[in-house]
XYZ file of N, CA and C in Angstrom:
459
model
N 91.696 117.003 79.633
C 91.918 115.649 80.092
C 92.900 115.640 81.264
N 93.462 115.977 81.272
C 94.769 116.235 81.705
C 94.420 116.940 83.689
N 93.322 117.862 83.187
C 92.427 118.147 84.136
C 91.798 117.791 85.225
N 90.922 116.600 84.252
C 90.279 115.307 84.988
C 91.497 114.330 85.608
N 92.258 114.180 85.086
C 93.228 112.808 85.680
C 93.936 113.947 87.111
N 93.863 114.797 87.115
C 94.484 115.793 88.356
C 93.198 115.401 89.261
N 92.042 116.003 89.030
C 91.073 115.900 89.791
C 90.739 114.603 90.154
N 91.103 113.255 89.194
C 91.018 111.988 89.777
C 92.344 111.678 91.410
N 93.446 112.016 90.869
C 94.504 112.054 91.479
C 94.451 112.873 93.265
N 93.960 114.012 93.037
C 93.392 114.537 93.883
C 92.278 113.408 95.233
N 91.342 113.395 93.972
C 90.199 112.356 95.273
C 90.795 111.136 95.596
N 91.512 110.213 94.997
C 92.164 109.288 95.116
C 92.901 109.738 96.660
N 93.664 110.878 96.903
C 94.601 111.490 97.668
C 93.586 111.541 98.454
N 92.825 112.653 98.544
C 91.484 112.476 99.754
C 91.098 111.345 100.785
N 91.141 110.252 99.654
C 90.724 108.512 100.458
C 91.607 108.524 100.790
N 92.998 108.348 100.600
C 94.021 107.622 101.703
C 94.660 108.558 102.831
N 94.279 109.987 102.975
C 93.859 110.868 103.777
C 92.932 110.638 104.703
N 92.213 110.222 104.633
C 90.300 109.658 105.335
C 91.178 108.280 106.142
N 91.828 107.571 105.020
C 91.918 106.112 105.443
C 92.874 105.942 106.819
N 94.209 107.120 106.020
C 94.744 107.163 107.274
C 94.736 108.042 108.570
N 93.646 108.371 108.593
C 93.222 108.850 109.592
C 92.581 108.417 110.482
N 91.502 107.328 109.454
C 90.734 106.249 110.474
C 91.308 105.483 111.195
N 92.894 105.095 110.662
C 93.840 104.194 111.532
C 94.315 105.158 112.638
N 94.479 106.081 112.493
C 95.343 107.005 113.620
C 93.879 107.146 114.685
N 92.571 107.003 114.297
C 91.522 106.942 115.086
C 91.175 106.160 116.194
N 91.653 105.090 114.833
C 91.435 103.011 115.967
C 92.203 103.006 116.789
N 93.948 103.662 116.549
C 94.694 103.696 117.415
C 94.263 104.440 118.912
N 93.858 105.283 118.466
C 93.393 105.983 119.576
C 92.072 105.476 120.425
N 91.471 105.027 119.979
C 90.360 104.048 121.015
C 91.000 102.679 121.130
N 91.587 102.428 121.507
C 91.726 101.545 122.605
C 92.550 100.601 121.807
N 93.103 100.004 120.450
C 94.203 98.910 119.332
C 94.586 99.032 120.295
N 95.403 97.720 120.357
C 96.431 97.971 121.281
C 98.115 98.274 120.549
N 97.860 98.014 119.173
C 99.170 98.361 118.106
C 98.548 98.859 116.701
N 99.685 99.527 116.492
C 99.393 100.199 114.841
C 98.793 98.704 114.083
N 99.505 98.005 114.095
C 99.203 96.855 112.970
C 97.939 96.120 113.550
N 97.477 96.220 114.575
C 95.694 95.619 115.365
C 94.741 97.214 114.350
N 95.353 98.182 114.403
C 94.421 99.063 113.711
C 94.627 99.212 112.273
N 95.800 98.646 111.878
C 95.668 98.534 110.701
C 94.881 97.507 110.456
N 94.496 96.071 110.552
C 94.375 95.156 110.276
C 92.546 95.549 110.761
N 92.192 96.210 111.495
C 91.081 96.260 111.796
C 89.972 97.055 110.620
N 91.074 98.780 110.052
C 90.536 98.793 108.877
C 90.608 98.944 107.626
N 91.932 97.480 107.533
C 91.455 96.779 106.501
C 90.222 95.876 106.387
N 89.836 95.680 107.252
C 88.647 94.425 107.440
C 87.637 95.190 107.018
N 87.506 96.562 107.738
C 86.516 97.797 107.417
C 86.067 97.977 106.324
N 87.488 97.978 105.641
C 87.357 98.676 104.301
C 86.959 97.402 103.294
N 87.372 96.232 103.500
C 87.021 95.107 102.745
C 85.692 95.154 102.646
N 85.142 95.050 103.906
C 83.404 94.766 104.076
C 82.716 96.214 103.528
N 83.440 97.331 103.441
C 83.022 98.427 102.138
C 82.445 97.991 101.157
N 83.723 97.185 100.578
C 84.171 97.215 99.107
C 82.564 96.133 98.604
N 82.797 94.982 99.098
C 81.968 94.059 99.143
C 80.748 95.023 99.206
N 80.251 95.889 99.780
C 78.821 96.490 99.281
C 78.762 96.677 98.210
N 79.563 97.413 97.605
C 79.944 97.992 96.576
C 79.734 97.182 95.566
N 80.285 95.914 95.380
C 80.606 95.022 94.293
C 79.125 94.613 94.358
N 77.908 94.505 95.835
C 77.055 93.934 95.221
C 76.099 94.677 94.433
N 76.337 95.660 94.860
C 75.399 96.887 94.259
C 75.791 96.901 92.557
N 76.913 97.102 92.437
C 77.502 97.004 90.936
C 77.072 95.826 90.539
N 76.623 94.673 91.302
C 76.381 93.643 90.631
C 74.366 94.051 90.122
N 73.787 94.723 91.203
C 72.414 95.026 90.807
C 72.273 95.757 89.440
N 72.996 96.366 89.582
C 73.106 97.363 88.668
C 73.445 96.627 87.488
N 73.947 95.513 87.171
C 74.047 94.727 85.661
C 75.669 93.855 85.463
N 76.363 94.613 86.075
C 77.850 94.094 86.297
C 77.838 92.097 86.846
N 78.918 91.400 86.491
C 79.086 89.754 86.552
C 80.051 90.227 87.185
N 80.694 89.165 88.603
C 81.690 89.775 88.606
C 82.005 88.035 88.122
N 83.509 88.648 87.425
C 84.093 87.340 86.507
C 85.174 86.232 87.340
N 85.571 87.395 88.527
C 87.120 86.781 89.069
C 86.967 87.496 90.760
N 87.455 86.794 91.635
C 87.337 87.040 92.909
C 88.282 86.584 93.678
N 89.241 87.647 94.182
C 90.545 86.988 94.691
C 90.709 87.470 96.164
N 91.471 86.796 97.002
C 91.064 87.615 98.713
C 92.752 87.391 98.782
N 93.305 88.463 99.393
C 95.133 88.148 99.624
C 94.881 88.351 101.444
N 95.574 87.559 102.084
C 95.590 87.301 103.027
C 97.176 87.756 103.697
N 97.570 88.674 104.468
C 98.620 89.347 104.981
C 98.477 89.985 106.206
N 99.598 90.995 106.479
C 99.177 91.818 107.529
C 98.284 92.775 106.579
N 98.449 93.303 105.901
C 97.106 94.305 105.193
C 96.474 93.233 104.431
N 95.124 92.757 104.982
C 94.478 91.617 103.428
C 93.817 92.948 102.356
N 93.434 91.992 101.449
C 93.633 92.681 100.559
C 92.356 91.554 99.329
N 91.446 92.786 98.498
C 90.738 91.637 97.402
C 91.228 92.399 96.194
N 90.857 91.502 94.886
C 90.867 91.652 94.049
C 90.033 91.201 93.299
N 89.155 91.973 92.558
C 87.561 91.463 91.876
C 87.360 92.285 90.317
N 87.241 91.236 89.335
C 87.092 91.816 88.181
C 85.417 91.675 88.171
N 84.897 92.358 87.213
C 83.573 92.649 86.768
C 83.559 92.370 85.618
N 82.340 92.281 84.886
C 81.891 92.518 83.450
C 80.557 92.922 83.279
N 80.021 93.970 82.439
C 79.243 94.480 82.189
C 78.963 94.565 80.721
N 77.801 94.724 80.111
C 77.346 95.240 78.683
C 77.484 96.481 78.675
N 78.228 96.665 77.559
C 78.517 98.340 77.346
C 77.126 99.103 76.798
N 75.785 98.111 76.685
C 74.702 98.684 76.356
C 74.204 99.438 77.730
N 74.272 98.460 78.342
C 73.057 98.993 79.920
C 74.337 99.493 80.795
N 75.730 100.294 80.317
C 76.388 101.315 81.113
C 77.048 102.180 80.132
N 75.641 102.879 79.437
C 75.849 104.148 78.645
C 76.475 105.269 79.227
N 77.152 106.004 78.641
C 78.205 107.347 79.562
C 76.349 108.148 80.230
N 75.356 107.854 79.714
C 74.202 108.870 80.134
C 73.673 107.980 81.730
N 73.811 106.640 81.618
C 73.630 105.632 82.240
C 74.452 106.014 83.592
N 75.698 105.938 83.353
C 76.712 106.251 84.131
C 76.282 107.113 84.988
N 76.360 108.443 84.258
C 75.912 109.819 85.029
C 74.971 109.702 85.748
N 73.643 108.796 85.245
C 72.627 108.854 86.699
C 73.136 107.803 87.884
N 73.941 106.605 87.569
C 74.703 106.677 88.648
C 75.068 107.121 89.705
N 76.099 107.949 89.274
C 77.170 108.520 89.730
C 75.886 109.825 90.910
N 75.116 110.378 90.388
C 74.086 110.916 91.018
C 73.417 110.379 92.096
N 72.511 109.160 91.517
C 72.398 108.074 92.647
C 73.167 108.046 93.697
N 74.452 107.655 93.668
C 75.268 107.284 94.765
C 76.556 107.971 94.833
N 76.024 109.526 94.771
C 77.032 110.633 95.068
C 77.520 110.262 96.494
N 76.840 109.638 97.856
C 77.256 109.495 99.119
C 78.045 108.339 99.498
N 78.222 107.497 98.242
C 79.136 106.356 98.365
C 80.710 106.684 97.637
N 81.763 106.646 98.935
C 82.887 107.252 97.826
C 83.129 106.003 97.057
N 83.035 105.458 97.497
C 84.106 104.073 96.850
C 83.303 103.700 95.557
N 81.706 103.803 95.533
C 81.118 103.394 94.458
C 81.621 104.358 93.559
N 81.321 105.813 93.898
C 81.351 106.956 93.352
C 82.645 106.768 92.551
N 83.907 106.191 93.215
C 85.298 106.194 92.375
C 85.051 105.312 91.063
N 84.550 104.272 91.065
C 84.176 103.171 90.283
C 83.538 103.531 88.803
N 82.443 104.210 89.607
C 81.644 105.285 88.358
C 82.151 106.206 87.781
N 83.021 106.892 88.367
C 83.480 108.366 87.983
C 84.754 107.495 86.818
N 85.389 106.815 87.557
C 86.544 106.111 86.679
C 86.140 105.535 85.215
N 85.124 104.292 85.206
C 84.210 104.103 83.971
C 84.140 105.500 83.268
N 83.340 106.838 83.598
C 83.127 107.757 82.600
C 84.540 108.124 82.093
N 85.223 108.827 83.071
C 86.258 108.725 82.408
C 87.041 108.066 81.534
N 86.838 106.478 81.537
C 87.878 106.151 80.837
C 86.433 106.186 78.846
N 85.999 105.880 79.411
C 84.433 106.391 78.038
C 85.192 108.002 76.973
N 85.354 108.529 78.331
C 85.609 110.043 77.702
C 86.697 110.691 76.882
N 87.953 109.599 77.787
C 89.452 109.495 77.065
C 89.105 108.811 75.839
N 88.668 107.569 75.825
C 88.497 106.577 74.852
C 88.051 107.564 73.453
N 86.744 108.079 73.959
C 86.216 108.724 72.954
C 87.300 109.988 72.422
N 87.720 110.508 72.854
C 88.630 111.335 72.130
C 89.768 110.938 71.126
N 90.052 109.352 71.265
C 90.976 108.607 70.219
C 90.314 107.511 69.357
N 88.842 107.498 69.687
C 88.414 106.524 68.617
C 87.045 106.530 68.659
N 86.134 106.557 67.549
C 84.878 106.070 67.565
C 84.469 104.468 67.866
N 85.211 103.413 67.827
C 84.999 102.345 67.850
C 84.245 102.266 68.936
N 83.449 101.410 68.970
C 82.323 101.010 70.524
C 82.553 99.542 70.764
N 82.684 99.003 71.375
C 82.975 98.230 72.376
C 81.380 96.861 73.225
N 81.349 95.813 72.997
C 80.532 95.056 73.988
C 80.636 95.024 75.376
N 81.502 94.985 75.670
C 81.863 95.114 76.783
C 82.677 95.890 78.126
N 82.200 96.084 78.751
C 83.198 96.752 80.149
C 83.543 96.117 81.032
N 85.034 95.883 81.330
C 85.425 95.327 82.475
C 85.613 96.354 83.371
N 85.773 95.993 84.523
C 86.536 96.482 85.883
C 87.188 95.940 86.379
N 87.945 96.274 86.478
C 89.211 95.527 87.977
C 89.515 96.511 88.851
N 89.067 96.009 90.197
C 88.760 96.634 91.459
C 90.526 95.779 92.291
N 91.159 96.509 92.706
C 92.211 95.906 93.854
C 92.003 96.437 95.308
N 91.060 95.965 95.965
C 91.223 96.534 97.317
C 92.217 96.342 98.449
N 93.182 97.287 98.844
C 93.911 97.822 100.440
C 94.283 98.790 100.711
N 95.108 99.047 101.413
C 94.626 99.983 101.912
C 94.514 101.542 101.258
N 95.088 101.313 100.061
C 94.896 102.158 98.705
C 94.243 101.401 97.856
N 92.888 101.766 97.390
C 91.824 101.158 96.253
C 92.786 101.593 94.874
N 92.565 100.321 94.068
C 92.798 100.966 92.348
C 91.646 100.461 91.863
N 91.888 101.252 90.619
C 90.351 100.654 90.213
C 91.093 101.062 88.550
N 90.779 99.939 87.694
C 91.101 99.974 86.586
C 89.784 99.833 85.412
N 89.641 100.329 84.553
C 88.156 99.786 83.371
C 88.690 99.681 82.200
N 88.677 98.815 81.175
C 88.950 98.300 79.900
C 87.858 98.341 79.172
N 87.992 99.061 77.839
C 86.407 98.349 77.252
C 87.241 97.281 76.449
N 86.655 96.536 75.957
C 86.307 95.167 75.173
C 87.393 94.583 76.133
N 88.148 93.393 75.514
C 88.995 92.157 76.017
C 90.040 92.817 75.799
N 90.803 92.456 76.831
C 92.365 92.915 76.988
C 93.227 91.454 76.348
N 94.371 91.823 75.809
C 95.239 90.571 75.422
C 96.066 90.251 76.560
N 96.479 91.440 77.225
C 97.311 91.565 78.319
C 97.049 91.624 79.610
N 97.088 90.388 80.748
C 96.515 90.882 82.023
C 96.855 92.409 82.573
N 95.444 92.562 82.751
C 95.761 93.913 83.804
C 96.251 94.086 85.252
């Protein structure tokens, strides 16, 4: 386990590697300031994310909650809900296959199994439901709950 959360930690590190690089990129064609290229991809990365969420939405996911933060970095925040029937850990995996070329989906998916996999090692109980909570800027989190939380996430 312990393993996987390195190797999550790792790709997580990768994206904001990529991310900030794309800013040191914009800078270099022509922004005329760090914060015009920051702000440019954040916009980038927003209009990502938004693929993402609709695709997760094809795929069976509601999204429940939809929040947009408006700053020098904007920023969303989007919960999901899904049936824990039609996003079986086998379900998942063809996923995650599917859309090996999407990182951002790919994090989403990979995160769900994982948290399936931890779960399963401390309890048989099964669950109706899967949430997600997605926070997009310029570092993505991505959180999954099965059933109802008492406590906002």
């Amino acid at each position: 386990m312990i393993d996987k959360l390195k190797e999550t930690l790792n790709q997580a590190s990768e994206i904001l590697k990529e991310q900030t690089s794309n800013i040191g990129d914009a800078i270099k064609e022509g922004s005329s300031t760090f914060s015009d290229a920051a702000k440019e991809k954040s916009q980038k990365l927003i209009d990502d994310w938004l693929k993402v969420f609709r695709r997760l939405e094809e795929y069976g996911f509601k999204i429940t909650s939809f929040g947009l933060g408006v700053a020098i970095s904007p920023s969303l925040e989007v919960e999901l809900e899904g049936s824990a029937e039609k996003f079986t850990l086998e379900r998942i995996k063809e996923l995650m296959e599917e859309n090996k070329d999407s990182t951002s989906l790919s994090s989403v998916l990979r995160t769900i199994k994982m948290t399936y996999e931890t779960h399963s090692k401390i309890s048989s109980q099964k669950y109706d439901i899967v949430l997600v909570k997605v926070l997009v800027k310029i570092t993505p989190e991505i959180k999954v709950v099965l059933g109802e939380p008492k406590l906002h996430l």
